[in-house]
Coordinates of C-alpha atoms in Angstrom, one line a residue:
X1 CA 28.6 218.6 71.1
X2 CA 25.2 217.3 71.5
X3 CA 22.6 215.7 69.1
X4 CA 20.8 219.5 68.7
X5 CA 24.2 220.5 67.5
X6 CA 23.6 218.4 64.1
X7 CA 21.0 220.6 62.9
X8 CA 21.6 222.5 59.6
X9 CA 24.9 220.5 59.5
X10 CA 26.2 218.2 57.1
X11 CA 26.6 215.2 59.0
X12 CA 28.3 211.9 57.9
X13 CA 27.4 208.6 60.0
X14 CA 30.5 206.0 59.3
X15 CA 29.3 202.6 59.7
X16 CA 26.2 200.7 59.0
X17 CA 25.9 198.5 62.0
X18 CA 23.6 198.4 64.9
X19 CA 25.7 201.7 66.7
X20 CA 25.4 203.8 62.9
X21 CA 21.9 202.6 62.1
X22 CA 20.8 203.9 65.9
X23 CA 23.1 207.5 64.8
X24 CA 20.9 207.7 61.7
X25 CA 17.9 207.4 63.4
X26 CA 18.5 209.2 66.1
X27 CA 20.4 212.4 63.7
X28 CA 17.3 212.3 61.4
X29 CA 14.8 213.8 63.4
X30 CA 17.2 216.8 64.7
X31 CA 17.4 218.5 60.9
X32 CA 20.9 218.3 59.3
X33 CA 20.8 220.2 56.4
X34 CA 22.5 216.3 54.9
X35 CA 22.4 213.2 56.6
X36 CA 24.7 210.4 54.5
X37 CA 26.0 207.2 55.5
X38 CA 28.8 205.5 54.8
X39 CA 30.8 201.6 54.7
X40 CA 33.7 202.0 53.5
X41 CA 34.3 197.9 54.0
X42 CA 32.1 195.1 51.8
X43 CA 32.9 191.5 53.7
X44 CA 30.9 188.8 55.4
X45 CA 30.2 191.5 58.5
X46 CA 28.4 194.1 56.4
X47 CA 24.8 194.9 56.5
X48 CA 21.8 195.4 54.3
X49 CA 20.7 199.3 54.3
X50 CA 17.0 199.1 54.5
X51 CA 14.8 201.2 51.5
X52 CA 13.9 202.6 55.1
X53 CA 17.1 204.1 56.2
X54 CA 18.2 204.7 52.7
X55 CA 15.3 207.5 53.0
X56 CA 17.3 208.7 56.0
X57 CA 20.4 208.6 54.8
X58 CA 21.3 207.2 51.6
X59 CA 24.6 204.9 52.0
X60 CA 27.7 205.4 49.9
X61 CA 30.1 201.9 49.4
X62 CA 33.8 202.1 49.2
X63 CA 35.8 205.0 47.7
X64 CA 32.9 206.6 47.4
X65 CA 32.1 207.0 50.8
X66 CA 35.5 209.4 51.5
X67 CA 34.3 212.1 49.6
X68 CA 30.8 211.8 51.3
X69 CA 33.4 212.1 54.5
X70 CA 35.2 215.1 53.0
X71 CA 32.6 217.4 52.9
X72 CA 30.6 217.0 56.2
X73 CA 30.6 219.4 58.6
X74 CA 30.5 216.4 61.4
X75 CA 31.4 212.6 61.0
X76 CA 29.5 210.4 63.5
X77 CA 32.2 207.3 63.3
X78 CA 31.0 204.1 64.8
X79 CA 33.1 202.4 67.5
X80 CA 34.7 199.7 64.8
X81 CA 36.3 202.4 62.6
X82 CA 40.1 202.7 64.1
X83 CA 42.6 205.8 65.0
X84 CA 44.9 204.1 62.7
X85 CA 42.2 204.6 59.7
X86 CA 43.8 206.6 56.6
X87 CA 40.1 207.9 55.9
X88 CA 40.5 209.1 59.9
X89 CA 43.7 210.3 59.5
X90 CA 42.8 212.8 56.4
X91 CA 39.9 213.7 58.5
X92 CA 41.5 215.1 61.7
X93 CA 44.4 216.9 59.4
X94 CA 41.7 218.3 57.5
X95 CA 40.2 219.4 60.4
X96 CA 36.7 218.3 60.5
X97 CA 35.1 217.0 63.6
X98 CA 34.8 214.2 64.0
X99 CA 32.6 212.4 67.5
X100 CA 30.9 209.7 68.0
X101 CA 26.9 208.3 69.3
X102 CA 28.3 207.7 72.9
X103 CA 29.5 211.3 72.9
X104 CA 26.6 212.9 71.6
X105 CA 24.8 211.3 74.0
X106 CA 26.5 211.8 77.2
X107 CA 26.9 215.8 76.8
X108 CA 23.3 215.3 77.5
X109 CA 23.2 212.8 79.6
X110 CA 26.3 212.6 82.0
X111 CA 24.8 213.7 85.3
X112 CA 22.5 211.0 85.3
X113 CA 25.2 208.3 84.1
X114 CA 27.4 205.6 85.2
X115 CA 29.9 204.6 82.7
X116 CA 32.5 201.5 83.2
X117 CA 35.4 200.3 81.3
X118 CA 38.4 198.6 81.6
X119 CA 40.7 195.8 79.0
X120 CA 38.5 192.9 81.1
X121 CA 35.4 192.6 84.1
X122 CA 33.7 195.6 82.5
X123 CA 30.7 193.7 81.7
X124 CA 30.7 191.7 84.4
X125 CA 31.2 194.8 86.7
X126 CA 28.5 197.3 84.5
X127 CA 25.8 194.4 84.6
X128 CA 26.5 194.0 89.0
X129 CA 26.5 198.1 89.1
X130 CA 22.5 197.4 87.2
X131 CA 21.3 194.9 89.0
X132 CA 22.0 195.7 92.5
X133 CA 21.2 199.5 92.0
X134 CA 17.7 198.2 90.8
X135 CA 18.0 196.2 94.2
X136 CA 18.4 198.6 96.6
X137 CA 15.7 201.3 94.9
X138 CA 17.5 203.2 92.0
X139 CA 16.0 202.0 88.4
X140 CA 18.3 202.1 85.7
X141 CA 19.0 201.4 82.0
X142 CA 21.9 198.9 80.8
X143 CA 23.9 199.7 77.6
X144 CA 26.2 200.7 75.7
X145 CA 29.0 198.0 74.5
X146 CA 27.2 195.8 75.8
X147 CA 22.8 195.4 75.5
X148 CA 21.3 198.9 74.0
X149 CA 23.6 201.2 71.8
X150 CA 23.6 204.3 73.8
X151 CA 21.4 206.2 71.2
X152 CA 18.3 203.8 71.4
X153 CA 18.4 204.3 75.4
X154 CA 14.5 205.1 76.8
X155 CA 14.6 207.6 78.6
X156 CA 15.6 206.7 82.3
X157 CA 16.5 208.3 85.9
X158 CA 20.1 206.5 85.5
X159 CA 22.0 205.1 82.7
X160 CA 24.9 202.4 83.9
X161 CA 27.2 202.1 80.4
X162 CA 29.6 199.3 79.5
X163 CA 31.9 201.3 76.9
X164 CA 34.7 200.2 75.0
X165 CA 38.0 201.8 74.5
X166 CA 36.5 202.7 70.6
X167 CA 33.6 204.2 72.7
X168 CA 36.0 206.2 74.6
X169 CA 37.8 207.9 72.6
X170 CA 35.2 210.5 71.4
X171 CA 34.1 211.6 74.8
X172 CA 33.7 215.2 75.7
X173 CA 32.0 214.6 78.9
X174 CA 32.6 212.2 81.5
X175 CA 29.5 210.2 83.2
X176 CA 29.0 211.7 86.9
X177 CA 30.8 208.3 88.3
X178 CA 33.2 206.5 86.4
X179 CA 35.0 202.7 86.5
X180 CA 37.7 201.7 85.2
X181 CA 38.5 197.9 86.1
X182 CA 41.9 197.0 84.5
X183 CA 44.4 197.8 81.5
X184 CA 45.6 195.6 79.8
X185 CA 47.5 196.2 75.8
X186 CA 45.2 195.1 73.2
X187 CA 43.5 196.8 70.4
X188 CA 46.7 198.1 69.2
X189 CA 45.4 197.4 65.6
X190 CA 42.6 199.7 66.4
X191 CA 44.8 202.4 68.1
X192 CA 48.0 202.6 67.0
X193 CA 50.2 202.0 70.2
X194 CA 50.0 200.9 73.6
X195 CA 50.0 204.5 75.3
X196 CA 46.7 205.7 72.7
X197 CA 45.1 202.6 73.8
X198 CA 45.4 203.8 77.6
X199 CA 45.0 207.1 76.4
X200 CA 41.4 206.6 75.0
X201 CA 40.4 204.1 77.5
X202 CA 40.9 207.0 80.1
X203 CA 39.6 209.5 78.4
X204 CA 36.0 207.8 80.3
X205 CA 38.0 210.2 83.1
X206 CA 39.5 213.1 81.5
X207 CA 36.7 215.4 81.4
X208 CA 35.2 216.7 84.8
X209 CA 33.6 212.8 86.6
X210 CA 32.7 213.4 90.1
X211 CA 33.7 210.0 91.8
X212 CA 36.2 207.6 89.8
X213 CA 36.2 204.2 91.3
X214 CA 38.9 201.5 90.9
X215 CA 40.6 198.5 92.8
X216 CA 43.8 198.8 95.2
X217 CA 45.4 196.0 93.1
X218 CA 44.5 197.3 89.8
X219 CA 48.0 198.9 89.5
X220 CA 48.3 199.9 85.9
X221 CA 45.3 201.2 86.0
X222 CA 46.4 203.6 88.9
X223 CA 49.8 204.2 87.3
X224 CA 48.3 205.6 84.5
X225 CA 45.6 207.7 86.2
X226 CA 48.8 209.0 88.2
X227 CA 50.8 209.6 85.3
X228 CA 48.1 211.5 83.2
X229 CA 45.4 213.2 85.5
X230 CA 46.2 215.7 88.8
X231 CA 43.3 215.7 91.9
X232 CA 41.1 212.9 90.4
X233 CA 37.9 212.3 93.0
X234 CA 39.9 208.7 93.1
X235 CA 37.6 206.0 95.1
X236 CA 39.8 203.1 95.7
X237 CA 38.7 199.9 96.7
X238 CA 40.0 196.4 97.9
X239 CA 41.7 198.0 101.0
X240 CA 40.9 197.4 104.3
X241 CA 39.7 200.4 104.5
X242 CA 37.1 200.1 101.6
X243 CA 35.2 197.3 100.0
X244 CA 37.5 194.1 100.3
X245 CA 36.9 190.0 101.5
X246 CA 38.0 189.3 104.4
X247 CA 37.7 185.5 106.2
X248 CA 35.1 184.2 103.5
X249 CA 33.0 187.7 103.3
X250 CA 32.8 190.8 102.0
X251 CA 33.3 193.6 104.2
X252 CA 33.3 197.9 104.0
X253 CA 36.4 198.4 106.8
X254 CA 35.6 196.5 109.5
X255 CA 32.1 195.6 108.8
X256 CA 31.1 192.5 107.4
X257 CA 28.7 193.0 105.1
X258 CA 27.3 189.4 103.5
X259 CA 29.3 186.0 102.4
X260 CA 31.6 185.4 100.0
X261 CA 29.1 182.6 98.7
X262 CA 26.3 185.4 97.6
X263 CA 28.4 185.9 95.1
X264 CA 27.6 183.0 92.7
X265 CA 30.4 184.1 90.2
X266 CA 33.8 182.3 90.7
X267 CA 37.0 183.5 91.1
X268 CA 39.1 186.6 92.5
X269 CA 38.6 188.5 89.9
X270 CA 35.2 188.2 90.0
X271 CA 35.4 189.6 93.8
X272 CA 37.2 192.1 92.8
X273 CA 34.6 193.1 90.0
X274 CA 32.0 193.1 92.7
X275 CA 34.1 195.6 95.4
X276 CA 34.5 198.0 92.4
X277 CA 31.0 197.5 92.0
X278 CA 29.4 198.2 95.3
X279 CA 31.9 201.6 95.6
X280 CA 30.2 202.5 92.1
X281 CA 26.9 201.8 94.6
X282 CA 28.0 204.1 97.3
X283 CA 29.8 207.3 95.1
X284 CA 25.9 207.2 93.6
X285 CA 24.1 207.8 96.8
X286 CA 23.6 204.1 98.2
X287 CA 24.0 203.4 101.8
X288 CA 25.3 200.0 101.5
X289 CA 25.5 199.0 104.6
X290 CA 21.6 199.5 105.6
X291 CA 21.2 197.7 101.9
X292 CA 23.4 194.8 102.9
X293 CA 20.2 192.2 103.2
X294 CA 18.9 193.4 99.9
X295 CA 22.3 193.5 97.8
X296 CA 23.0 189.9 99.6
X297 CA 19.0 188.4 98.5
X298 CA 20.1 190.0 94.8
X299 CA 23.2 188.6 94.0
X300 CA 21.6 185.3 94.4
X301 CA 19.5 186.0 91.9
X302 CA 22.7 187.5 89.4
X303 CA 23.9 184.1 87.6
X304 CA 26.5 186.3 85.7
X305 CA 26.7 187.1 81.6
X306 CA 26.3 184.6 78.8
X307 CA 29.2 183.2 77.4
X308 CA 31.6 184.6 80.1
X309 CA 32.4 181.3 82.8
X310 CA 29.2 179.7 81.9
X311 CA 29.2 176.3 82.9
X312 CA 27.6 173.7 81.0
X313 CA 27.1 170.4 82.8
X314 CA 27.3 167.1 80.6
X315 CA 25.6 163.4 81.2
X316 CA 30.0 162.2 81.1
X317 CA 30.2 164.1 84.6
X318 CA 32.0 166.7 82.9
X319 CA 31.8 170.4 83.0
X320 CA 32.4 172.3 79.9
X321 CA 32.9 176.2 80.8
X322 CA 31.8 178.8 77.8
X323 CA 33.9 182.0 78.6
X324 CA 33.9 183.2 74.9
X325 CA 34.3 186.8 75.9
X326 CA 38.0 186.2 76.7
X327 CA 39.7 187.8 73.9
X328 CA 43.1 188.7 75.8
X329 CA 45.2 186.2 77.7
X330 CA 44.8 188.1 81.1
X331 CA 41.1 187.1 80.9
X332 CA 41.9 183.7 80.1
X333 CA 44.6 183.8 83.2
X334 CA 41.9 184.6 85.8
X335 CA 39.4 182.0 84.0
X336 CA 41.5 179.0 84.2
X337 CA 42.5 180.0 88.4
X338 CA 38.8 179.9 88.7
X339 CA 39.2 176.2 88.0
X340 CA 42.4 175.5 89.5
X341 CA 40.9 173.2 91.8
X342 CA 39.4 170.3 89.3
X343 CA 41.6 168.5 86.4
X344 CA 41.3 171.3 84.0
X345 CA 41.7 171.1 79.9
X346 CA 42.3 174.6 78.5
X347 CA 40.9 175.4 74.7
X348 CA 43.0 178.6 73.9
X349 CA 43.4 180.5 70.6
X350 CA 41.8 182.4 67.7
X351 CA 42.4 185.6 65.4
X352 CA 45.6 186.2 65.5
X353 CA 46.6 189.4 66.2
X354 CA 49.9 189.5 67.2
X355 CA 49.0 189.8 70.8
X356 CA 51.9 188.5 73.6
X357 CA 50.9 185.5 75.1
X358 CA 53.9 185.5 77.1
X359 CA 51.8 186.2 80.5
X360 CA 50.0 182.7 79.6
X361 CA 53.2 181.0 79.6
X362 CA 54.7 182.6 82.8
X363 CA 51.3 181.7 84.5
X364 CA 51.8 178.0 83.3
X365 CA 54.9 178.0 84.4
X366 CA 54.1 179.2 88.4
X367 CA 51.7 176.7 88.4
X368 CA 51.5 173.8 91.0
X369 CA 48.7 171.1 89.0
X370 CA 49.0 169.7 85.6
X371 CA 46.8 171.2 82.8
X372 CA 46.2 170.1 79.3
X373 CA 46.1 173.1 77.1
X374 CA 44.6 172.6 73.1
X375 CA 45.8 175.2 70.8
X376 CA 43.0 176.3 68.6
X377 CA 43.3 178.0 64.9
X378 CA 44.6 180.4 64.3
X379 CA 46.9 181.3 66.9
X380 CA 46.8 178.1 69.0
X381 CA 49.7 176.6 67.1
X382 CA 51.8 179.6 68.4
X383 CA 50.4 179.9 71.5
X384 CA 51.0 176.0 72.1
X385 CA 54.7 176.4 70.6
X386 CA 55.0 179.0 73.4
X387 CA 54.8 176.1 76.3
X388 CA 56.8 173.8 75.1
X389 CA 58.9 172.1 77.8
X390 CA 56.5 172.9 80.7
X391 CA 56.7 170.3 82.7
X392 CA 52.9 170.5 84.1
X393 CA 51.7 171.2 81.1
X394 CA 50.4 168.8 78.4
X395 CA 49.6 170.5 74.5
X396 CA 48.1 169.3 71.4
X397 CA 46.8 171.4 68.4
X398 CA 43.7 171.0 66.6
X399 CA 41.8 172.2 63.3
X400 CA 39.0 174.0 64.7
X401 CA 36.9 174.1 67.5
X402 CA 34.5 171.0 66.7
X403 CA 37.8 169.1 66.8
X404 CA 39.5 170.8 70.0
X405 CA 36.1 169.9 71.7
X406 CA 36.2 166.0 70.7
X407 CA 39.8 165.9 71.7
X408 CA 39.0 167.8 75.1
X409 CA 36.7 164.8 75.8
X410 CA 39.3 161.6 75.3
X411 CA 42.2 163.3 77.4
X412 CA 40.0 165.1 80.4
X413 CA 40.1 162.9 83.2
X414 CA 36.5 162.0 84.8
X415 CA 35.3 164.9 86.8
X416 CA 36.9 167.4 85.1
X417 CA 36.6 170.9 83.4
X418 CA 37.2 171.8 79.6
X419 CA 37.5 175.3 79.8
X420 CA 37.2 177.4 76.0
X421 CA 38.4 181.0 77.6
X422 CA 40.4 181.5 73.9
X423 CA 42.2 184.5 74.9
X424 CA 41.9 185.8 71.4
X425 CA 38.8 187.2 69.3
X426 CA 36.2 185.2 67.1
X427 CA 36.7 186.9 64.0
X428 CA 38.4 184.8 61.0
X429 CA 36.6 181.8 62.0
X430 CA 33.3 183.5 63.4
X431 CA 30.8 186.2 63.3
X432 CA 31.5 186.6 66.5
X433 CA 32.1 185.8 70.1
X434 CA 28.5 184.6 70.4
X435 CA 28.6 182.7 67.3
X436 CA 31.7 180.8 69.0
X437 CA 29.7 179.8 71.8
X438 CA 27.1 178.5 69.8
X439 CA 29.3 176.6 67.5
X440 CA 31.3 175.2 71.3
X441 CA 27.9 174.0 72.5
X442 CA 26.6 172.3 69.1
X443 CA 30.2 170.5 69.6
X444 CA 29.6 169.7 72.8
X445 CA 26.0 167.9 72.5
X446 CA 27.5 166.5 69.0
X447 CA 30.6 164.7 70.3
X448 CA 28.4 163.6 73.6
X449 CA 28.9 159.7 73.9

């Protein structure tokens, strides 16, 4: 179903933030024969409806708003609004269609599309894909889950899209060349179990993609494609035979192709995210060995994403590390081995959403250097309770970040690194994971001595 599909249809977009306000606008123009909108959730994360998008699609509140629901012809959800929704479950018994903006976009899009996901390193990953295809002579638009909303996209001669398991799930059409960089069980709120979470996080593949690229030691990740798909185009990299490091550089086989040092991003994982990268590069037409010098010169001009391992120097000799984007303790696990080789404090928690932190403990536990870990609300406390009797492993609990932050500064020893990679989302405490970072960094210059 594409956008041209709406017309004379009685559509129903499902959420007024910035992915159902670009729907509206973009449904409006195409003729339904009704355009509504609807929130069927008043909190602190709602939005005003402008007297402008009101004209476009007047908004119905609460109970209201399933009725408006029952009698489309399509709903256009947005990527918030869960499987597990009763509102979505009446819908699909019902039988009423039911997609969303990414898919409406990339029935009409997908030849001229990258699309990247994964449970962590698909921003990372999506924003390397960008930049060095920009390098080496392909321009290209950014969005998705992360920058644009696909719907808003200018008109381009390639689209590289972060998308989110919600984004997923809708998908008709896979993008020409597809990434998927890890999975990992979370969002089992939004999807009901651990096998519909990998279900819709691979549906990026399910549907025709002419190059699907992931990492030799991604091995979920190619359990599941093996489980659920026959004679996908698989490009794997990591091997020897592919993108991999080797001896302090990156190589394709046996050629080296630049230093491990151009890339300014830290950590294995972080190689890892470039090797899927650069075979996202080469299934899309690059020859990336005649564009070694210019993918080498680019990545040292590619200082990695806002609030995900963003250091933050500080007059005590500190370093204070802002990777608020770690919302799952796998993320947090590759963030704190980044730093493995300083005295490292640890802020970890958040909203609490039942997730295991069992990996975290078994990761402390392997470990060869002591680490100070502060348990932040609201699952901190259980988190923290989770370590007890490490031996390398010191914990205290604290109210809230401001205090975590203070703390972090009397017990990290000179020369250190208080790390905040939570391993849990904002929400509760937050607007988001953005508005954690800003609140870390006011702490930070507040509690300065």
């Amino acid at each position: 179903m594409q956008l041209a599909d709406l017309r004379d249809r009685r559509v129903a977009v499902w959420g007024t933030g910035r992915e159902g306000v670009a729907a509206v606008r973009a449904i409006a123009p195409i003729g339904p024969a009704s355009l509504v909108a609807v929130d069927d959730r008043q909190n602190f994360l709602a939005k005003d409806w402008s007297p402008q998008l009101a004209a476009l699609a007047p908004l119905h509140n609460g109970p209201a708003g399933l009725d408006a629901l029952r009698v489309a012809d399509v709903v256009v959800r947005s990527p918030g609004v869960a499987q597990t929704h009763p509102w979505m479950i009446q819908l699909r018994a019902a039988g009423t269609r039911v997609t969303g903006g990414t898919a409406l976009w990339m029935a009409a899009h997908r030849d001229r599309t990258v699309g990247v996901t994964g449970s962590k390193g698909k921003s990372t990953t999506s924003s390397l894909v960008s930049h060095l295809l920009a390098a080496t002579g392909f321009p290209n638009e950014l969005g998705g889950n992360i920058g644009i909303p696909v719907l808003d996209l200018p008109q381009a001669p390639t689209y590289v899209l972060e998308l989110s398991a919600y984004q997923c799930a809708d998908l008709d059409d896979s993008p020409r060349v597809a990434a998927v960089t890890s999975l990992f069980p979370e969002h089992l709120d939004w999807t009901g179990s651990e096998d519909e979470y990998y279900r819709v996080k691979l549906n990026l593949v399910a549907n025709g993609p002419e190059a699907v690229v992931v990492h030799a030691e991604s091995t979920a990740v190619l359990a599941e494609l093996s489980r659920r798909f026959t004679d996908l185009p698989l490009h794997v990299v990591g091997g020897t035979d592919s993108f991999h490091v080797h001896g302090g550089a990156f190589h394709l086989g046996s050629r080296p192709l630049f230093p491990r040092a151009a890339l300014r991003l830290p950590g294995r994982h972080n190689e890892a995210n470039l090797c899927i990268a650069l075979g996202v590069l080469r299934a899309s037409g690059v020859d990336v060995l005649d564009a070694a010098p210019a993918l080498e010169a680019a990545l040292g001009m590619f200082a990695g994403l806002p609030h995900r391992l963003e250091r933050i120097e500080d007059p005590s000799g500190l370093t204070f590390v802002d990777d608020s984007l770690s919302t799952i303790p796998q993320a947090a696990i590759h963030a704190i081995e980044a730093f493995r080789d300083r005295p490292l404090t640890v802020l970890l928690g958040g909203e609490d959403r039942g997730v295991d932190y069992s990996p975290l403990r078994e990761h402390f536990a392997a470990a060869t250097e002591p680490t100070t870990v502060i348990g932040m609300p609201d699952s901190g406390a259980r988190l923290v309770s989770l370590l007890d009797g490490l031996p390398l492993v010191t914990t205290y609990v604290s109210d809230s970040l401001v205090d975590a932050v203070a703390l972090a500064r009397k017990v990290t020893p000179a020369g250190g690194v208080v790390l905040m990679s939570p391993a849990a989302p904002s929400y509760g405490r937050f607007d988001n994971y953005a508005h954690r970072s800003k609140v870390f960094r006011q702490a930070i210059a507040d509690s300065a001595p």
